[in-house]
């Protein structure tokens, strides 16, 4: 007979789960794979580029110094010197421009109307071709020097904190004539007091800063003054022509005071309202300006070709 008084024992087994370790290792592994992929991609790009491309990339990311050697001296140039390597630092190396006079036959170059050229004509032809080649070489040298000068001028202005407020009034650009430096008025921000030939103090600082840079180049300098239309002058004998000429001459005096030799100045002219910066709006404030232009050097003309 069964014993119903025997107790029933129920055993409960608790299962313990493993602790959650998180997914941080997955993020670290993904970062590692990404870094390795970028590294091998960099190695592939380096192996595919030519030495010229590598040099161009290095020049692009190089600091915008004027020369690779600096000193601890202060001054307007900030311890740097203007040399031929400045353009290579700023833009990469530029090819030399040369002309081979032997490519074009002399008979085709000057025309053989009579079917033959005299010995004197041949000599003059050779001199003309040499002068033409010299002109191309000088143009290339000027362009390289102008690139360096433009970079030096911008650096000199950046080193003067007071000039920051008139940065929009200072324009440096290369034109067909050479390197043009414009000091222009802006609406509500004139560079010269109204009717005065003497510049504001900050304008004077900007002009003085570029004088040593202009002196380092051998190119002639032209200075021209310009006024906007609609000016009112109290003295009937003193108008826009006199004012524009006086301002240009004052700029010449400031440049000379800070290092530009007088024999480097090609001309100082007053243009009045004859050459507005904005021809469609001659009354605009920006037409009131002074332009300092570094002109391309003219090659010497052979004695046999002089008129």
Short mmCIF file of C-alpha atoms in Angstrom, two decimals:
data_model
loop_
_atom_site.label_atom_id
_atom_site.label_comp_id
_atom_site.label_asym_id
_atom_site.label_seq_id
_atom_site.Cartn_x
_atom_site.Cartn_y
_atom_site.Cartn_z
CA UNK A 1 0.00 0.00 0.00
CA UNK A 2 1.37 3.38 -1.04
CA UNK A 3 2.52 5.85 1.55
CA UNK A 4 0.71 9.11 0.86
CA UNK A 5 2.36 10.92 3.77
CA UNK A 6 5.82 11.02 2.03
CA UNK A 7 6.72 14.66 1.11
CA UNK A 8 7.19 15.59 -2.54
CA UNK A 9 10.51 17.38 -3.23
CA UNK A 10 10.68 19.77 -6.21
CA UNK A 11 14.19 20.91 -7.25
CA UNK A 12 14.49 24.21 -9.21
CA UNK A 13 17.70 24.77 -11.23
CA UNK A 14 18.64 28.41 -11.96
CA UNK A 15 20.64 28.96 -15.14
CA UNK A 16 23.18 31.82 -15.03
CA UNK A 17 23.67 33.72 -18.32
CA UNK A 18 27.08 34.98 -19.40
CA UNK A 19 27.69 38.64 -18.71
CA UNK A 20 27.27 41.04 -21.66
CA UNK A 21 30.70 42.21 -22.85
CA UNK A 22 29.48 45.11 -25.06
CA UNK A 23 30.39 45.99 -28.68
CA UNK A 24 33.33 48.33 -28.15
CA UNK A 25 35.69 45.83 -29.78
CA UNK A 26 33.65 46.04 -32.98
CA UNK A 27 34.14 49.81 -33.19
CA UNK A 28 37.86 49.48 -32.53
CA UNK A 29 38.17 46.78 -35.19
CA UNK A 30 36.26 48.91 -37.72
CA UNK A 31 38.56 51.85 -37.03
CA UNK A 32 41.58 49.61 -37.51
CA UNK A 33 40.30 48.29 -40.84
CA UNK A 34 39.52 51.83 -42.03
CA UNK A 35 42.99 53.07 -41.08
CA UNK A 36 44.64 50.15 -42.88
CA UNK A 37 42.55 50.79 -45.98
CA UNK A 38 43.53 54.49 -45.95
CA UNK A 39 47.19 53.55 -45.44
CA UNK A 40 47.27 51.16 -48.40
CA UNK A 41 45.39 53.70 -50.51
CA UNK A 42 48.05 56.31 -49.65
CA UNK A 43 50.81 53.85 -50.61
CA UNK A 44 49.08 53.20 -53.92
CA UNK A 45 48.73 56.92 -54.68
CA UNK A 46 52.38 57.56 -53.85
CA UNK A 47 53.50 54.76 -56.16
CA UNK A 48 51.33 56.07 -59.02
CA UNK A 49 52.40 59.75 -58.92
CA UNK A 50 55.39 61.09 -60.84
CA UNK A 51 58.23 63.05 -59.19
CA UNK A 52 56.91 66.25 -60.82
CA UNK A 53 53.45 65.70 -59.32
CA UNK A 54 54.97 65.03 -55.90
CA UNK A 55 56.97 68.26 -56.13
CA UNK A 56 53.84 70.19 -57.10
CA UNK A 57 51.90 68.76 -54.15
CA UNK A 58 54.75 69.59 -51.78
CA UNK A 59 54.87 73.15 -53.12
CA UNK A 60 51.09 73.53 -52.73
CA UNK A 61 51.12 72.57 -49.05
CA UNK A 62 54.34 74.43 -48.25
CA UNK A 63 54.06 77.49 -45.95
CA UNK A 64 53.70 80.71 -47.99
CA UNK A 65 57.16 82.08 -47.16
CA UNK A 66 59.01 84.29 -49.57
CA UNK A 67 62.24 82.35 -49.26
CA UNK A 68 63.14 79.01 -47.67
CA UNK A 69 65.59 80.71 -45.30
CA UNK A 70 64.43 83.04 -42.57
CA UNK A 71 66.14 85.04 -39.89
CA UNK A 72 65.11 86.45 -36.57
CA UNK A 73 65.14 90.03 -37.79
CA UNK A 74 61.96 92.04 -37.83
CA UNK A 75 60.86 94.73 -40.23
CA UNK A 76 58.40 94.91 -43.06
CA UNK A 77 59.59 91.71 -44.70
CA UNK A 78 59.19 89.73 -41.47
CA UNK A 79 62.69 88.29 -41.62
CA UNK A 80 62.35 87.02 -45.19
CA UNK A 81 64.17 88.00 -48.35
CA UNK A 82 62.84 88.40 -51.86
CA UNK A 83 64.57 85.92 -54.14
CA UNK A 84 63.95 83.82 -57.24
CA UNK A 85 62.60 80.84 -55.31
CA UNK A 86 59.54 82.70 -54.04
CA UNK A 87 57.48 81.90 -57.10
CA UNK A 88 58.39 78.22 -56.82
CA UNK A 89 57.11 78.22 -53.25
CA UNK A 90 53.87 80.00 -54.06
CA UNK A 91 52.92 78.49 -57.41
CA UNK A 92 55.40 75.73 -58.24
CA UNK A 93 58.27 76.01 -60.71
CA UNK A 94 57.49 77.79 -63.98
CA UNK A 95 59.07 76.81 -67.31
CA UNK A 96 61.49 79.20 -68.93
CA UNK A 97 60.27 80.80 -72.12
CA UNK A 98 62.85 80.75 -74.89
CA UNK A 99 62.70 81.22 -78.63
CA UNK A 100 64.88 79.29 -81.05
CA UNK A 101 65.73 81.65 -83.84
CA UNK A 102 66.85 78.78 -86.04
CA UNK A 103 63.35 77.26 -86.33
CA UNK A 104 62.06 79.78 -88.87
CA UNK A 105 64.11 80.26 -92.04
CA UNK A 106 65.25 83.81 -92.45
CA UNK A 107 63.87 83.98 -95.96
CA UNK A 108 60.38 83.06 -94.76
CA UNK A 109 60.58 85.32 -91.71
CA UNK A 110 61.32 88.58 -93.48
CA UNK A 111 60.15 87.73 -97.03
CA UNK A 112 62.37 87.29 -100.08
CA UNK A 113 60.88 89.74 -102.53
CA UNK A 114 63.94 89.85 -104.72
CA UNK A 115 64.80 86.18 -104.14
CA UNK A 116 67.98 86.90 -102.12
CA UNK A 117 69.10 88.84 -99.07
CA UNK A 118 72.20 90.90 -98.77
CA UNK A 119 74.75 90.30 -96.02
CA UNK A 120 73.59 93.49 -94.26
CA UNK A 121 69.96 92.34 -94.31
CA UNK A 122 70.97 88.98 -92.86
CA UNK A 123 72.91 90.70 -90.08
CA UNK A 124 69.95 92.93 -89.23
CA UNK A 125 67.67 89.89 -89.35
CA UNK A 126 69.84 88.06 -86.85
CA UNK A 127 69.86 91.10 -84.56
CA UNK A 128 66.07 91.40 -84.82
CA UNK A 129 65.60 87.73 -83.94
CA UNK A 130 67.99 88.08 -81.00
CA UNK A 131 66.05 91.11 -79.75
CA UNK A 132 62.79 89.22 -80.16
CA UNK A 133 64.13 86.25 -78.17
CA UNK A 134 65.47 88.63 -75.54
CA UNK A 135 62.02 90.17 -75.22
CA UNK A 136 60.47 86.78 -74.46
CA UNK A 137 63.18 86.00 -71.91
CA UNK A 138 62.72 89.37 -70.18
CA UNK A 139 58.95 88.87 -70.14
CA UNK A 140 59.37 85.49 -68.43
CA UNK A 141 61.82 86.93 -65.89
CA UNK A 142 59.47 89.86 -65.20
CA UNK A 143 56.50 87.55 -64.65
CA UNK A 144 58.49 85.46 -62.19
CA UNK A 145 59.67 88.55 -60.34
CA UNK A 146 56.14 89.99 -60.30
CA UNK A 147 54.76 86.78 -58.74
CA UNK A 148 57.33 87.07 -55.97
CA UNK A 149 56.71 90.80 -55.52
CA UNK A 150 52.94 90.30 -55.26
CA UNK A 151 53.41 87.64 -52.57
CA UNK A 152 55.87 89.88 -50.71
CA UNK A 153 53.50 92.85 -50.81
CA UNK A 154 50.59 90.83 -49.43
CA UNK A 155 52.80 89.43 -46.67
CA UNK A 156 54.08 92.90 -45.77
CA UNK A 157 50.53 94.21 -45.49
CA UNK A 158 49.41 91.22 -43.42
CA UNK A 159 52.20 91.90 -40.93
CA UNK A 160 50.71 95.34 -40.17
CA UNK A 161 47.59 94.98 -37.97
CA UNK A 162 46.30 98.49 -38.73
CA UNK A 163 46.03 97.70 -42.45
CA UNK A 164 43.53 94.89 -41.84
CA UNK A 165 40.67 97.38 -41.73
CA UNK A 166 41.48 98.66 -45.24
CA UNK A 167 42.26 95.29 -46.83
CA UNK A 168 39.44 95.75 -49.37
CA UNK A 169 41.00 99.06 -50.47
CA UNK A 170 44.29 97.43 -51.50
CA UNK A 171 44.38 95.46 -54.75
CA UNK A 172 47.43 93.73 -56.26
CA UNK A 173 47.04 92.12 -59.67
CA UNK A 174 49.11 91.30 -62.73
CA UNK A 175 48.09 92.96 -65.99
CA UNK A 176 49.45 93.13 -69.52
CA UNK A 177 51.49 96.18 -68.51
CA UNK A 178 53.01 94.55 -65.44
CA UNK A 179 52.16 94.40 -61.73
CA UNK A 180 49.46 96.88 -60.76
CA UNK A 181 49.01 98.00 -57.12
CA UNK A 182 45.76 99.93 -56.61
CA UNK A 183 44.93 102.00 -53.53
CA UNK A 184 41.25 102.77 -53.98
CA UNK A 185 38.49 104.43 -51.98
CA UNK A 186 35.50 102.50 -50.70
CA UNK A 187 32.12 103.94 -49.83
CA UNK A 188 32.57 105.54 -46.41
CA UNK A 189 36.25 104.54 -46.26
CA UNK A 190 38.45 107.01 -48.20
CA UNK A 191 42.20 106.57 -48.45
CA UNK A 192 42.79 110.33 -48.70
CA UNK A 193 40.85 113.02 -46.83
CA UNK A 194 38.44 114.78 -49.16
CA UNK A 195 40.26 117.34 -51.29
CA UNK A 196 43.65 116.61 -49.67
CA UNK A 197 46.78 115.37 -51.38
CA UNK A 198 48.09 113.80 -48.16
CA UNK A 199 46.92 110.24 -47.38
CA UNK A 200 45.48 108.98 -44.13
CA UNK A 201 47.99 107.49 -41.70
CA UNK A 202 46.96 103.90 -42.42
CA UNK A 203 47.26 104.61 -46.15
CA UNK A 204 50.73 106.00 -45.58
CA UNK A 205 51.71 102.79 -43.76
CA UNK A 206 50.47 100.66 -46.65
CA UNK A 207 52.48 102.73 -49.17
CA UNK A 208 55.63 102.71 -47.02
CA UNK A 209 55.46 98.92 -46.61
CA UNK A 210 55.85 98.24 -50.33
CA UNK A 211 58.74 100.64 -51.04
CA UNK A 212 61.58 98.18 -50.14
CA UNK A 213 59.91 95.47 -52.23
CA UNK A 214 59.65 97.69 -55.31
CA UNK A 215 63.30 98.67 -54.91
CA UNK A 216 64.41 95.02 -55.08
CA UNK A 217 63.12 94.73 -58.65
CA UNK A 218 64.66 96.45 -61.64
CA UNK A 219 61.34 97.23 -63.36
CA UNK A 220 60.41 100.89 -63.85
CA UNK A 221 57.59 102.26 -61.70
CA UNK A 222 54.70 104.39 -62.93
CA UNK A 223 52.46 106.25 -60.47
CA UNK A 224 49.10 107.68 -61.55
CA UNK A 225 46.43 109.53 -59.59
CA UNK A 226 42.70 109.32 -60.39
CA UNK A 227 39.60 111.09 -59.09
CA UNK A 228 35.89 110.33 -59.26
CA UNK A 229 33.49 112.54 -61.14
CA UNK A 230 31.36 115.08 -59.32
CA UNK A 231 34.02 116.49 -57.01
CA UNK A 232 33.54 120.03 -55.66
CA UNK A 233 36.61 122.24 -55.24
CA UNK A 234 36.60 125.53 -53.35
CA UNK A 235 39.49 126.95 -55.36
CA UNK A 236 38.54 127.48 -59.02
CA UNK A 237 42.22 127.19 -59.97
CA UNK A 238 42.63 123.85 -58.23
CA UNK A 239 40.55 120.97 -59.56
CA UNK A 240 40.64 117.25 -60.19
CA UNK A 241 43.67 117.42 -62.49
CA UNK A 242 45.78 119.18 -59.89
CA UNK A 243 44.54 116.96 -57.05
CA UNK A 244 45.17 113.68 -58.91
CA UNK A 245 48.67 114.81 -59.91
CA UNK A 246 49.49 115.99 -56.37
CA UNK A 247 48.33 112.70 -54.85
CA UNK A 248 50.46 110.69 -57.27
CA UNK A 249 53.49 112.84 -56.48
CA UNK A 250 52.87 112.51 -52.74
CA UNK A 251 52.85 108.72 -53.12
CA UNK A 252 56.16 109.01 -54.98
CA UNK A 253 57.63 111.02 -52.11
CA UNK A 254 56.51 108.43 -49.53
CA UNK A 255 57.98 105.57 -51.59
CA UNK A 256 61.23 107.51 -51.91
CA UNK A 257 61.31 108.20 -48.18
CA UNK A 258 61.11 104.47 -47.44
CA UNK A 259 63.58 103.12 -49.98
CA UNK A 260 62.53 103.55 -53.62
CA UNK A 261 65.20 105.37 -55.63
CA UNK A 262 64.14 108.31 -57.81
CA UNK A 263 65.72 106.78 -60.92
CA UNK A 264 63.33 103.85 -60.63
CA UNK A 265 60.29 106.07 -61.20
CA UNK A 266 59.27 106.13 -64.86
CA UNK A 267 56.50 108.73 -64.63
CA UNK A 268 54.15 110.47 -62.20
CA UNK A 269 50.88 111.55 -63.79
CA UNK A 270 47.49 112.91 -62.80
CA UNK A 271 44.62 111.42 -64.78
CA UNK A 272 41.72 113.27 -63.17
CA UNK A 273 38.44 111.55 -64.20
CA UNK A 274 39.75 110.46 -67.62
CA UNK A 275 40.28 106.77 -66.72
CA UNK A 276 37.56 105.62 -64.27
CA UNK A 277 37.91 102.24 -62.60
CA UNK A 278 34.17 101.73 -63.19
CA UNK A 279 33.40 103.38 -66.57
CA UNK A 280 29.67 102.71 -66.20
CA UNK A 281 29.55 104.70 -62.96
CA UNK A 282 32.14 107.53 -62.99
CA UNK A 283 30.74 108.90 -59.69
CA UNK A 284 31.52 105.69 -57.78
CA UNK A 285 33.92 106.09 -54.85
CA UNK A 286 36.27 103.38 -56.13
CA UNK A 287 37.19 105.59 -59.09
CA UNK A 288 39.12 107.74 -56.57
CA UNK A 289 42.44 105.92 -56.43
CA UNK A 290 46.22 105.92 -56.88
CA UNK A 291 47.83 103.22 -59.02
CA UNK A 292 51.45 102.07 -58.67
CA UNK A 293 52.46 99.95 -61.68
CA UNK A 294 55.63 97.90 -62.08
CA UNK A 295 56.16 97.95 -65.84
CA UNK A 296 57.71 95.26 -67.99
CA UNK A 297 61.28 96.08 -68.95
CA UNK A 298 61.90 96.88 -72.60
CA UNK A 299 64.72 94.85 -74.22
CA UNK A 300 67.64 96.85 -75.65
CA UNK A 301 67.29 97.60 -79.37
CA UNK A 302 70.34 96.63 -81.47
CA UNK A 303 72.23 99.59 -82.87
CA UNK A 304 71.60 98.53 -86.47
CA UNK A 305 67.80 98.56 -85.95
CA UNK A 306 67.50 101.92 -84.19
CA UNK A 307 65.59 104.51 -86.24
#
